[in-house]
Amino acid sequence: DIASGGLKGYDLVMFTGGSGSAEAAGLGEQGRQEVREFVRNGGGYVGICAGAYLACSGFEWGLGVLNAKTVSPKWRRGQGEVKIEGAAFGDTFADRGVRYANGPIIKADGRKDLPDFEVLIAFRSELAQNDTPVGVMVNAPAMVRSIYGLGRVFTSSPHPEQTAGLEPLVEKAVRWVARAKGPTDELWKRLEAMEVDKLWLPGAI
């Protein structure tokens, strides 16, 4: 459905748990391009766990809507409760437990054509099973947000939707990425279409 234009008329798309690479394969190249264009043109993207992997630019099968890659190819860190800390959409968390199930441990990918992501929530404890690297999860981003073209992107490595008391955080993320469209958005589209950044004289102020 997505590959054939099924996102038309929607405000956002959400990819949740499972397998990021399997989600990418299910979409196919055409489907992945449709999602990119959807977000680039102002649609919202919410990715949780596998959906967060899918958003990253550091995989050849990734959507590339988030300037991020994983710190290690070893992803089977385990499942259980971990602690998080930070602030997101008006809520502040300190030493808060959240369900984790092999979500991505990310860092900046360094892509010059993508903006840096903003860390909202960080991990404060870790799981490191199955010979995964120890020490890389603590203080790593757990939930981040960014922009891609005219669209907004939110990803969460852990599962707030499966954690009692944290479910409203997902709704707030959805509302943030699916912001109301208005005249300002149309003006930005027109401005981007002019490609003024490519026409500016080198060195000119």
mmCIF file of C-alpha atoms in Angstrom:
data_model
loop_
_atom_site.group_PDB
_atom_site.id
_atom_site.type_symbol
_atom_site.label_atom_id
_atom_site.label_comp_id
_atom_site.label_asym_id
_atom_site.label_seq_id
_atom_site.Cartn_x
_atom_site.Cartn_y
_atom_site.Cartn_z
ATOM 1 C CA ASP A 1 0.000 0.000 0.000
ATOM 2 C CA ILE A 2 2.756 2.461 0.907
ATOM 3 C CA ALA A 3 4.733 1.677 -2.250
ATOM 4 C CA SER A 4 1.668 2.509 -4.325
ATOM 5 C CA GLY A 5 1.087 5.884 -2.664
ATOM 6 C CA GLY A 6 -0.911 4.759 0.358
ATOM 7 C CA LEU A 7 0.405 7.521 2.627
ATOM 8 C CA LYS A 8 -1.414 10.230 0.695
ATOM 9 C CA GLY A 9 -3.802 12.121 2.931
ATOM 10 C CA TYR A 10 -2.220 10.999 6.204
ATOM 11 C CA ASP A 11 -0.482 13.219 8.771
ATOM 12 C CA LEU A 12 2.112 10.726 9.983
ATOM 13 C CA VAL A 13 3.422 7.195 9.698
ATOM 14 C CA MET A 14 4.489 5.015 12.638
ATOM 15 C CA PHE A 15 6.772 1.977 12.597
ATOM 16 C CA THR A 16 6.887 0.020 15.852
ATOM 17 C CA GLY A 17 8.640 -3.097 17.158
ATOM 18 C CA GLY A 18 9.829 -6.172 15.291
ATOM 19 C CA SER A 19 12.768 -6.049 12.899
ATOM 20 C CA GLY A 20 13.975 -2.872 11.227
ATOM 21 C CA SER A 21 15.543 -4.713 8.309
ATOM 22 C CA ALA A 22 12.374 -6.793 7.857
ATOM 23 C CA GLU A 23 10.271 -3.633 7.840
ATOM 24 C CA ALA A 24 12.610 -2.204 5.198
ATOM 25 C CA ALA A 25 12.348 -5.376 3.114
ATOM 26 C CA GLY A 26 8.575 -5.335 3.421
ATOM 27 C CA LEU A 27 8.456 -1.757 2.159
ATOM 28 C CA GLY A 28 10.844 -2.436 -0.708
ATOM 29 C CA GLU A 29 12.898 0.310 -2.326
ATOM 30 C CA GLN A 30 9.824 2.029 -3.730
ATOM 31 C CA GLY A 31 8.069 1.942 -0.372
ATOM 32 C CA ARG A 32 11.107 3.359 1.411
ATOM 33 C CA GLN A 33 11.282 6.169 -1.125
ATOM 34 C CA GLU A 34 7.594 6.900 -0.585
ATOM 35 C CA VAL A 35 8.168 7.219 3.165
ATOM 36 C CA ARG A 36 11.148 9.541 2.616
ATOM 37 C CA GLU A 37 9.141 11.768 0.300
ATOM 38 C CA PHE A 38 6.195 11.718 2.688
ATOM 39 C CA VAL A 39 8.338 13.001 5.570
ATOM 40 C CA ARG A 40 10.324 15.386 3.379
ATOM 41 C CA ASN A 41 7.065 17.018 2.281
ATOM 42 C CA GLY A 42 5.826 17.591 5.825
ATOM 43 C CA GLY A 43 4.586 14.221 7.086
ATOM 44 C CA GLY A 44 5.487 12.990 10.555
ATOM 45 C CA TYR A 45 7.527 9.892 11.429
ATOM 46 C CA VAL A 46 7.410 7.974 14.718
ATOM 47 C CA GLY A 47 9.747 5.006 15.088
ATOM 48 C CA ILE A 48 9.856 2.756 18.145
ATOM 49 C CA CYS A 49 12.558 0.074 18.564
ATOM 50 C CA ALA A 50 12.625 -1.528 15.086
ATOM 51 C CA GLY A 51 11.104 1.670 13.708
ATOM 52 C CA ALA A 52 14.011 3.588 15.220
ATOM 53 C CA TYR A 53 16.488 1.306 13.442
ATOM 54 C CA LEU A 54 14.541 1.853 10.204
ATOM 55 C CA ALA A 55 14.816 5.645 10.492
ATOM 56 C CA CYS A 56 18.635 5.636 10.686
ATOM 57 C CA SER A 57 20.954 6.748 7.912
ATOM 58 C CA GLY A 58 23.669 4.288 8.932
ATOM 59 C CA PHE A 59 22.114 1.233 7.234
ATOM 60 C CA GLU A 60 21.963 0.670 3.489
ATOM 61 C CA TRP A 61 18.355 -0.455 3.989
ATOM 62 C CA GLY A 62 17.491 2.433 6.310
ATOM 63 C CA LEU A 63 15.217 5.309 5.415
ATOM 64 C CA GLY A 64 17.861 7.905 6.205
ATOM 65 C CA VAL A 65 15.419 10.337 7.829
ATOM 66 C CA LEU A 66 17.560 10.435 11.004
ATOM 67 C CA ASN A 67 21.258 11.342 11.017
ATOM 68 C CA ALA A 68 22.232 8.355 13.153
ATOM 69 C CA LYS A 69 23.968 4.992 13.152
ATOM 70 C CA THR A 70 24.402 2.289 15.764
ATOM 71 C CA VAL A 71 27.520 2.153 17.915
ATOM 72 C CA SER A 72 27.951 -1.567 17.209
ATOM 73 C CA PRO A 73 26.584 -4.159 14.764
ATOM 74 C CA LYS A 74 25.886 -6.390 17.775
ATOM 75 C CA TRP A 75 22.283 -5.536 18.571
ATOM 76 C CA ARG A 76 20.972 -8.448 20.701
ATOM 77 C CA ARG A 77 21.501 -6.673 24.013
ATOM 78 C CA GLY A 78 18.569 -8.377 25.735
ATOM 79 C CA GLN A 79 15.117 -7.558 27.056
ATOM 80 C CA GLY A 80 14.095 -6.105 30.375
ATOM 81 C CA GLU A 81 13.731 -2.882 32.313
ATOM 82 C CA VAL A 82 16.333 -0.132 32.039
ATOM 83 C CA LYS A 83 16.490 3.339 33.561
ATOM 84 C CA ILE A 84 16.082 6.570 31.604
ATOM 85 C CA GLU A 85 16.430 10.283 32.353
ATOM 86 C CA GLY A 86 15.546 13.477 30.513
ATOM 87 C CA ALA A 87 12.683 15.662 29.372
ATOM 88 C CA ALA A 88 10.272 15.231 26.471
ATOM 89 C CA PHE A 89 7.179 17.178 25.446
ATOM 90 C CA GLY A 90 6.696 18.784 28.847
ATOM 91 C CA ASP A 91 7.421 15.698 30.956
ATOM 92 C CA THR A 92 10.591 15.200 33.007
ATOM 93 C CA PHE A 93 11.940 11.760 33.928
ATOM 94 C CA ALA A 94 14.678 10.786 36.368
ATOM 95 C CA ASP A 95 15.626 7.205 37.199
ATOM 96 C CA ARG A 96 12.468 6.049 35.408
ATOM 97 C CA GLY A 97 12.119 2.423 34.385
ATOM 98 C CA VAL A 98 11.097 1.559 30.816
ATOM 99 C CA ARG A 99 10.818 -1.684 28.880
ATOM 100 C CA TYR A 100 13.755 -2.318 26.552
ATOM 101 C CA ALA A 101 13.932 -5.050 23.892
ATOM 102 C CA ASN A 102 17.074 -4.867 21.730
ATOM 103 C CA GLY A 103 16.455 -1.288 20.589
ATOM 104 C CA PRO A 104 19.200 0.650 18.778
ATOM 105 C CA ILE A 105 22.046 2.304 20.662
ATOM 106 C CA ILE A 106 22.769 5.235 18.379
ATOM 107 C CA LYS A 107 25.285 7.980 17.812
ATOM 108 C CA ALA A 108 25.574 10.728 15.205
ATOM 109 C CA ASP A 109 26.218 9.476 11.677
ATOM 110 C CA GLY A 110 27.918 12.716 10.625
ATOM 111 C CA ARG A 111 25.937 13.166 7.405
ATOM 112 C CA LYS A 112 26.324 16.732 6.108
ATOM 113 C CA ASP A 113 23.025 16.604 4.217
ATOM 114 C CA LEU A 114 21.010 15.794 7.352
ATOM 115 C CA PRO A 115 20.506 17.882 10.517
ATOM 116 C CA ASP A 116 21.758 16.646 13.872
ATOM 117 C CA PHE A 117 19.215 14.986 16.120
ATOM 118 C CA GLU A 118 18.221 16.351 19.538
ATOM 119 C CA VAL A 119 18.487 13.991 22.507
ATOM 120 C CA LEU A 120 15.381 14.139 24.677
ATOM 121 C CA ILE A 121 15.836 11.094 26.908
ATOM 122 C CA ALA A 122 19.053 9.202 27.694
ATOM 123 C CA PHE A 123 19.700 5.732 29.082
ATOM 124 C CA ARG A 124 21.013 5.630 32.635
ATOM 125 C CA SER A 125 21.487 1.841 32.906
ATOM 126 C CA GLU A 126 22.076 -0.910 30.408
ATOM 127 C CA LEU A 127 21.610 -4.471 29.273
ATOM 128 C CA ALA A 128 24.634 -6.039 27.587
ATOM 129 C CA GLN A 129 23.903 -9.699 26.893
ATOM 130 C CA ASN A 130 25.049 -11.945 24.020
ATOM 131 C CA ASP A 131 28.582 -10.530 23.880
ATOM 132 C CA THR A 132 27.373 -6.993 23.107
ATOM 133 C CA PRO A 133 29.718 -4.160 24.119
ATOM 134 C CA VAL A 134 29.527 -3.067 27.742
ATOM 135 C CA GLY A 135 29.376 0.608 28.713
ATOM 136 C CA VAL A 136 28.050 2.015 25.438
ATOM 137 C CA MET A 137 24.393 2.147 26.495
ATOM 138 C CA VAL A 138 24.678 4.286 29.627
ATOM 139 C CA ASN A 139 24.205 7.974 28.679
ATOM 140 C CA ALA A 140 23.437 7.016 25.056
ATOM 141 C CA PRO A 141 20.324 8.510 23.412
ATOM 142 C CA ALA A 142 17.121 6.623 24.238
ATOM 143 C CA MET A 143 14.619 8.995 22.598
ATOM 144 C CA VAL A 144 15.465 11.668 20.045
ATOM 145 C CA ARG A 145 13.765 14.026 17.633
ATOM 146 C CA SER A 146 14.831 15.756 14.457
ATOM 147 C CA ILE A 147 13.554 17.233 11.231
ATOM 148 C CA TYR A 148 13.768 15.879 7.713
ATOM 149 C CA GLY A 149 12.881 18.355 5.006
ATOM 150 C CA LEU A 150 9.549 19.812 6.104
ATOM 151 C CA GLY A 151 8.719 16.831 8.308
ATOM 152 C CA ARG A 152 9.401 15.929 11.900
ATOM 153 C CA VAL A 153 10.945 12.691 13.200
ATOM 154 C CA PHE A 154 10.760 11.085 16.650
ATOM 155 C CA THR A 155 12.398 7.779 17.553
ATOM 156 C CA SER A 156 12.520 5.743 20.741
ATOM 157 C CA SER A 157 14.865 2.834 21.341
ATOM 158 C CA PRO A 158 12.894 1.489 24.341
ATOM 159 C CA HIS A 159 9.145 0.838 24.520
ATOM 160 C CA PRO A 160 7.195 3.568 26.354
ATOM 161 C CA GLU A 161 3.966 2.191 24.828
ATOM 162 C CA GLN A 162 4.587 -1.076 26.704
ATOM 163 C CA THR A 163 5.477 0.589 30.010
ATOM 164 C CA ALA A 164 2.731 1.407 32.516
ATOM 165 C CA GLY A 165 2.491 5.166 32.970
ATOM 166 C CA LEU A 166 4.583 6.080 29.915
ATOM 167 C CA GLU A 167 1.915 5.456 27.274
ATOM 168 C CA PRO A 168 0.958 9.186 27.073
ATOM 169 C CA LEU A 169 4.492 9.957 25.899
ATOM 170 C CA VAL A 170 3.719 8.211 22.606
ATOM 171 C CA GLU A 171 0.602 10.315 22.089
ATOM 172 C CA LYS A 172 2.604 13.488 22.738
ATOM 173 C CA ALA A 173 5.241 12.376 20.234
ATOM 174 C CA VAL A 174 2.516 11.688 17.660
ATOM 175 C CA ARG A 175 1.028 15.136 18.194
ATOM 176 C CA TRP A 176 4.465 16.745 17.870
ATOM 177 C CA VAL A 177 5.377 15.090 14.557
ATOM 178 C CA ALA A 178 1.873 15.632 13.130
ATOM 179 C CA ARG A 179 1.805 19.358 13.791
ATOM 180 C CA ALA A 180 -0.954 21.375 12.177
ATOM 181 C CA LYS A 181 -0.174 22.493 8.650
ATOM 182 C CA GLY A 182 -0.772 26.108 7.718
ATOM 183 C CA PRO A 183 0.304 28.956 5.413
ATOM 184 C CA THR A 184 3.821 28.943 6.867
ATOM 185 C CA ASP A 185 4.364 25.384 5.690
ATOM 186 C CA GLU A 186 3.315 26.286 2.161
ATOM 187 C CA LEU A 187 5.743 29.216 2.142
ATOM 188 C CA TRP A 188 8.591 26.928 3.259
ATOM 189 C CA LYS A 189 7.770 24.534 0.431
ATOM 190 C CA ARG A 190 7.965 27.365 -2.076
ATOM 191 C CA LEU A 191 11.220 28.628 -0.602
ATOM 192 C CA GLU A 192 12.825 25.190 -0.724
ATOM 193 C CA ALA A 193 11.717 24.779 -4.325
ATOM 194 C CA MET A 194 13.725 27.892 -5.232
ATOM 195 C CA GLU A 195 16.951 26.147 -4.113
ATOM 196 C CA VAL A 196 18.430 29.458 -2.986
ATOM 197 C CA ASP A 197 21.231 27.636 -1.196
ATOM 198 C CA LYS A 198 22.514 26.451 -4.577
ATOM 199 C CA LEU A 199 22.239 29.902 -6.177
ATOM 200 C CA TRP A 200 24.042 31.898 -3.473
ATOM 201 C CA LEU A 201 27.396 33.347 -4.503
ATOM 202 C CA PRO A 202 30.342 31.648 -2.759
ATOM 203 C CA GLY A 203 31.778 33.886 -0.050
ATOM 204 C CA ALA A 204 29.058 36.497 -0.384
ATOM 205 C CA ILE A 205 27.387 37.870 2.728
#
